[in-house]
Amino acid sequence: MESKSSTTGNRDNPNRNLHGSKTMMASHFLRALFRIQQTSTSSSSAGRSRRIRRAAYASMAYSAGTRRAWSRALLRKLRSRARLRFPRRLSRAATPQRRDMDQAQVLRKLVPGGPSMDDCKLLEETADYIRFLTTQVRLMQTVMDSVSS
Amino acid sequence: MQPSSKEMQAMVGGLPASAVAAHIALQELHNGGAADHDDFLDQMMSGLAPAWQMGLGGYDEASLLTSRLRQHQAAGGGSPPPTGKSMLLQLNHHHYAHHASPQQQLLLQSMGLPPAGGGGDSGGFLPLPLSLGSGGSRDSGLLFDRSREEVDAPFKSSDSTEAEALYNGLGESLQRAAQAPNHHQHFPHPQNHRGAPPAASGSPSTGGGAVPPRPRVRARRGQATDPHSIAERLRRERIAERMKALQELVPNANKTDKASMLDEIIDYVKFLQLQVKVLSMSRLGGAAAVAPLVADMSSEAGAGRGGADGAAADDGLTAAENQVTKLLEEDMGSAMQYLQGKGLCLMPISLASAISSATCHPRPPIPGGLSQLIRRTAPSPHAAGDAPSSPSMSALTVQSTNGGGDADVSRPSRCKD
């Protein structure tokens, strides 16, 4: 992960707080991945992918800690073992009107812990969430590359 | 007077801090944005210049791409850019330049130039015009129903003294609020007179007719006619700060409109979540796990595509196509959107073959990805329309919905690479 942190470290200057948590995210995720690989070698691919996705969000939330509303909400969701449900479904409601007036609502649905935030905090949490999401995605891509090479 | 004094104090406390924060953020934005942009441009120019871009409005995901390129350059010193393996057409609608590793062609990649000159550095930040009189009428619960002029203001680029100008303007307007409740001017005075000193505490009262020539130093806690307006302004300014921070994070953040910026943010979050999902589907560790996926595909897809799946045993495209077939069953529009989000597009096979024949002349550093694909895989350019048994070319391409309407989803052919 050294190269990854060095290349991405200088890019997000305002995001210094992310630098330290990257390694934590990576180690947590890799450990979880390893565990998943060991336990479910022949189970359904859908189940495995779900577990991997869950592990991704878990490592995001763990490395973000409890100082963020979204990570707290995410941890809560993970601990209650509820099915990780995201509004991935490209809702038809969004397509008719692009500039829907309740953009804040749409955003609240996307960001964990959203509904209980005021607009200002929502934007702040969204920024942090995006940072961690991008880090996680990069991490996963790197893992995928190294696994398949 | 209780509420007003409280809010005034809050404003005094909050403003200087946020002024400093905004200023720092501005500097960093300049530095960071410029550096990022240069790096990305260098990488782009070194051989990835896309030959043909069907318009460009896309998220360039500069950071992803650059980190990947740097990694590869560090690791394999001079290895060919990873984009050679898998390329794709771009949309003319806005899209995300997605990026995958060379070894794993799961997530097809679409290269994009950064939006001309404007990608990373959105420059400074013009503060909101202050509309005291109309402030009270806003509903504090709604985030985004501002008037256009207010909305556009924060996103104009300017130099870094705008942060000061904000507070100068704020102070001035506070002072003028005593006289003109409907004052909503923004004073772009690039001065550095922003002092916190409450020395001018008496100034609002003495504002009178000599307002313009007064120095810019103003007490934040001027005479507030309307505590709501102060809170409102504070809130708006905080929101503007956050939006600026978000602008840095989200690629393609050159939108001047708050509403469209929010749209971008929402789309980006959806895209990232989708990426996590797709990546988790792809990391199934080996061909054995991929086989069920392939079998799934062939059972779902129907006659037209059944034969090709057996040949495409690599997990290069299957996960994405899995997703697409599932979506196609429920809703065509959502399938389109999904592919759009990944930077793919669906096109009639005739067009694909036409394009492939057009670009199929050997030129070593072929930038446009499709020609790479074609050169590598299909000796016969017209094989795109062949029977599925010959896996020729996989342009899994979704036609942009606002473009030509004939989404001839007949048979997107498969590529084995």
Short mmCIF file of N, CA and C in Angstrom, two decimals, chain B residues 343-415:
data_model
loop_
_atom_site.label_atom_id
_atom_site.label_comp_id
_atom_site.label_asym_id
_atom_site.label_seq_id
_atom_site.Cartn_x
_atom_site.Cartn_y
_atom_site.Cartn_z
N GLY B 343 -19.74 4.71 -17.79
CA GLY B 343 -18.99 5.22 -18.92
C GLY B 343 -19.08 4.31 -20.12
N LEU B 344 -20.13 3.54 -20.20
CA LEU B 344 -20.30 2.68 -21.35
C LEU B 344 -21.49 3.16 -22.14
N CYS B 345 -21.57 2.69 -23.31
CA CYS B 345 -22.78 3.01 -24.05
C CYS B 345 -23.14 1.88 -24.98
N LEU B 346 -24.38 1.87 -25.33
CA LEU B 346 -24.93 0.80 -26.15
C LEU B 346 -25.20 1.37 -27.52
N MET B 347 -24.79 0.66 -28.52
CA MET B 347 -25.01 1.22 -29.83
C MET B 347 -25.39 0.12 -30.80
N PRO B 348 -25.99 0.52 -31.87
CA PRO B 348 -26.35 -0.47 -32.87
C PRO B 348 -25.10 -1.12 -33.42
N ILE B 349 -25.24 -2.34 -33.73
CA ILE B 349 -24.07 -3.10 -34.17
C ILE B 349 -23.52 -2.54 -35.47
N SER B 350 -24.42 -2.07 -36.29
CA SER B 350 -23.94 -1.52 -37.56
C SER B 350 -23.02 -0.34 -37.31
N LEU B 351 -23.38 0.47 -36.36
CA LEU B 351 -22.54 1.62 -36.04
C LEU B 351 -21.21 1.18 -35.46
N ALA B 352 -21.30 0.19 -34.62
CA ALA B 352 -20.06 -0.29 -34.02
C ALA B 352 -19.12 -0.83 -35.09
N SER B 353 -19.68 -1.55 -36.00
CA SER B 353 -18.81 -2.09 -37.04
C SER B 353 -18.27 -1.00 -37.92
N ALA B 354 -19.12 -0.01 -38.15
CA ALA B 354 -18.63 1.12 -38.96
C ALA B 354 -17.48 1.81 -38.28
N ILE B 355 -17.63 2.00 -36.99
CA ILE B 355 -16.58 2.66 -36.25
C ILE B 355 -15.32 1.81 -36.24
N SER B 356 -15.51 0.55 -36.05
CA SER B 356 -14.33 -0.30 -35.96
C SER B 356 -13.58 -0.30 -37.27
N SER B 357 -14.31 -0.33 -38.36
CA SER B 357 -13.61 -0.30 -39.64
C SER B 357 -12.96 1.04 -39.87
N ALA B 358 -13.57 2.07 -39.33
CA ALA B 358 -13.00 3.40 -39.52
C ALA B 358 -11.70 3.56 -38.77
N THR B 359 -11.63 2.99 -37.60
CA THR B 359 -10.44 3.20 -36.80
C THR B 359 -9.45 2.07 -36.91
N CYS B 360 -9.76 1.14 -37.77
CA CYS B 360 -8.92 -0.05 -37.78
C CYS B 360 -7.75 0.08 -38.72
N HIS B 361 -7.02 1.17 -38.58
CA HIS B 361 -5.77 1.23 -39.32
C HIS B 361 -4.65 1.27 -38.31
N PRO B 362 -3.64 0.50 -38.53
CA PRO B 362 -2.63 0.32 -37.49
C PRO B 362 -1.84 1.59 -37.24
N ARG B 363 -1.95 2.03 -36.06
CA ARG B 363 -1.19 3.20 -35.63
C ARG B 363 -0.79 2.95 -34.19
N PRO B 364 0.45 2.83 -33.94
CA PRO B 364 0.92 2.25 -32.67
C PRO B 364 0.27 2.83 -31.44
N PRO B 365 0.42 4.07 -31.15
CA PRO B 365 -0.16 4.48 -29.87
C PRO B 365 -1.60 4.92 -30.05
N ILE B 366 -2.36 3.98 -30.43
CA ILE B 366 -3.75 4.33 -30.70
C ILE B 366 -4.39 4.79 -29.40
N PRO B 367 -4.82 5.95 -29.39
CA PRO B 367 -5.43 6.45 -28.16
C PRO B 367 -6.84 5.93 -27.95
N GLY B 368 -7.65 6.07 -28.97
CA GLY B 368 -9.04 5.66 -28.77
C GLY B 368 -9.09 4.17 -28.53
N GLY B 369 -9.74 3.83 -27.50
CA GLY B 369 -9.62 2.46 -27.04
C GLY B 369 -10.24 1.44 -27.94
N LEU B 370 -11.27 1.80 -28.58
CA LEU B 370 -11.99 0.80 -29.34
C LEU B 370 -11.12 0.21 -30.42
N SER B 371 -10.31 1.05 -31.01
CA SER B 371 -9.48 0.52 -32.08
C SER B 371 -8.47 -0.48 -31.54
N GLN B 372 -8.04 -0.26 -30.34
CA GLN B 372 -7.15 -1.23 -29.72
C GLN B 372 -7.83 -2.57 -29.64
N LEU B 373 -9.02 -2.49 -29.09
CA LEU B 373 -9.80 -3.72 -28.97
C LEU B 373 -9.90 -4.42 -30.29
N ILE B 374 -10.25 -3.63 -31.26
CA ILE B 374 -10.55 -4.23 -32.55
C ILE B 374 -9.30 -4.84 -33.14
N ARG B 375 -8.24 -4.08 -33.07
CA ARG B 375 -7.02 -4.60 -33.67
C ARG B 375 -6.60 -5.88 -32.99
N ARG B 376 -6.82 -5.90 -31.72
CA ARG B 376 -6.33 -7.04 -30.98
C ARG B 376 -7.17 -8.27 -31.22
N THR B 377 -8.43 -8.06 -31.25
CA THR B 377 -9.29 -9.24 -31.22
C THR B 377 -9.82 -9.63 -32.59
N ALA B 378 -10.37 -8.67 -33.28
CA ALA B 378 -11.11 -9.05 -34.47
C ALA B 378 -10.30 -8.80 -35.72
N PRO B 379 -9.83 -9.80 -36.33
CA PRO B 379 -9.17 -9.63 -37.62
C PRO B 379 -10.16 -9.14 -38.67
N SER B 380 -11.38 -9.58 -38.50
CA SER B 380 -12.37 -9.14 -39.46
C SER B 380 -13.24 -8.08 -38.79
N PRO B 381 -13.15 -6.90 -39.25
CA PRO B 381 -13.85 -5.81 -38.59
C PRO B 381 -15.34 -5.98 -38.59
N HIS B 382 -15.83 -6.66 -39.55
CA HIS B 382 -17.27 -6.75 -39.63
C HIS B 382 -17.80 -7.87 -38.78
N ALA B 383 -16.92 -8.49 -38.06
CA ALA B 383 -17.36 -9.63 -37.26
C ALA B 383 -18.30 -9.21 -36.15
N ALA B 384 -18.42 -7.94 -35.99
CA ALA B 384 -19.32 -7.48 -34.92
C ALA B 384 -20.72 -7.98 -35.15
N GLY B 385 -21.06 -8.11 -36.39
CA GLY B 385 -22.44 -8.52 -36.64
C GLY B 385 -22.59 -10.02 -36.80
N ASP B 386 -21.51 -10.72 -36.57
CA ASP B 386 -21.57 -12.15 -36.82
C ASP B 386 -22.42 -12.87 -35.80
N ALA B 387 -22.52 -14.11 -36.05
CA ALA B 387 -23.25 -14.95 -35.10
C ALA B 387 -22.50 -14.96 -33.77
N PRO B 388 -23.19 -15.13 -32.74
CA PRO B 388 -22.56 -15.06 -31.42
C PRO B 388 -21.51 -16.13 -31.20
N SER B 389 -21.48 -17.08 -32.01
CA SER B 389 -20.51 -18.13 -31.78
C SER B 389 -19.08 -17.62 -31.97
N SER B 390 -18.92 -16.62 -32.77
CA SER B 390 -17.59 -16.06 -32.90
C SER B 390 -17.48 -14.81 -32.04
N PRO B 391 -16.87 -14.94 -30.95
CA PRO B 391 -16.78 -13.78 -30.08
C PRO B 391 -15.82 -12.77 -30.68
N SER B 392 -16.36 -11.77 -31.21
CA SER B 392 -15.50 -10.85 -31.93
C SER B 392 -15.19 -9.62 -31.12
N MET B 393 -16.16 -8.82 -30.92
CA MET B 393 -15.84 -7.51 -30.39
C MET B 393 -16.85 -7.14 -29.35
N SER B 394 -16.35 -6.73 -28.28
CA SER B 394 -17.32 -6.36 -27.29
C SER B 394 -17.33 -4.86 -27.14
N ALA B 395 -18.17 -4.27 -27.92
CA ALA B 395 -18.47 -2.91 -27.54
C ALA B 395 -19.76 -2.99 -26.78
N LEU B 396 -19.64 -3.06 -25.53
CA LEU B 396 -20.86 -3.03 -24.76
C LEU B 396 -21.18 -1.58 -24.58
N THR B 397 -21.89 -1.10 -25.47
CA THR B 397 -22.03 0.35 -25.52
C THR B 397 -23.48 0.76 -25.46
N VAL B 398 -23.73 1.64 -24.61
CA VAL B 398 -25.09 2.13 -24.48
C VAL B 398 -25.20 3.46 -25.17
N GLN B 399 -26.16 3.57 -25.98
CA GLN B 399 -26.32 4.85 -26.64
C GLN B 399 -26.91 5.84 -25.66
N SER B 400 -26.35 6.95 -25.70
CA SER B 400 -26.84 7.97 -24.79
C SER B 400 -28.28 8.28 -25.09
N THR B 401 -29.04 8.43 -24.05
CA THR B 401 -30.47 8.54 -24.27
C THR B 401 -30.87 9.86 -24.90
N ASN B 402 -30.05 10.82 -24.72
CA ASN B 402 -30.45 12.08 -25.34
C ASN B 402 -29.88 12.23 -26.74
N GLY B 403 -29.11 11.27 -27.11
CA GLY B 403 -28.57 11.29 -28.48
C GLY B 403 -29.53 10.63 -29.44
N GLY B 404 -29.01 9.85 -30.30
CA GLY B 404 -29.90 9.16 -31.22
C GLY B 404 -30.79 8.21 -30.48
N GLY B 405 -31.95 8.09 -30.91
CA GLY B 405 -32.89 7.34 -30.10
C GLY B 405 -32.92 5.86 -30.40
N ASP B 406 -32.26 5.46 -31.44
CA ASP B 406 -32.42 4.05 -31.79
C ASP B 406 -31.46 3.18 -31.02
N ALA B 407 -31.84 2.89 -29.85
CA ALA B 407 -31.02 1.97 -29.07
C ALA B 407 -31.31 0.58 -29.56
N ASP B 408 -30.57 0.21 -30.51
CA ASP B 408 -30.82 -1.08 -31.10
C ASP B 408 -30.08 -2.12 -30.29
N VAL B 409 -30.74 -2.56 -29.30
CA VAL B 409 -30.07 -3.44 -28.35
C VAL B 409 -30.02 -4.85 -28.87
N SER B 410 -30.00 -4.96 -30.12
CA SER B 410 -30.17 -6.30 -30.69
C SER B 410 -29.13 -7.26 -30.16
N ARG B 411 -27.89 -7.00 -30.49
CA ARG B 411 -26.89 -7.93 -30.00
C ARG B 411 -25.58 -7.22 -29.77
N PRO B 412 -25.39 -6.73 -28.60
CA PRO B 412 -24.04 -6.24 -28.31
C PRO B 412 -23.11 -7.43 -28.31
N SER B 413 -22.14 -7.37 -29.11
CA SER B 413 -21.30 -8.56 -29.28
C SER B 413 -20.28 -8.64 -28.17
N ARG B 414 -19.65 -9.71 -28.12
CA ARG B 414 -18.78 -9.99 -26.98
C ARG B 414 -17.34 -9.92 -27.39
N CYS B 415 -16.57 -9.48 -26.48
CA CYS B 415 -15.15 -9.41 -26.79
C CYS B 415 -14.39 -10.33 -25.90
#
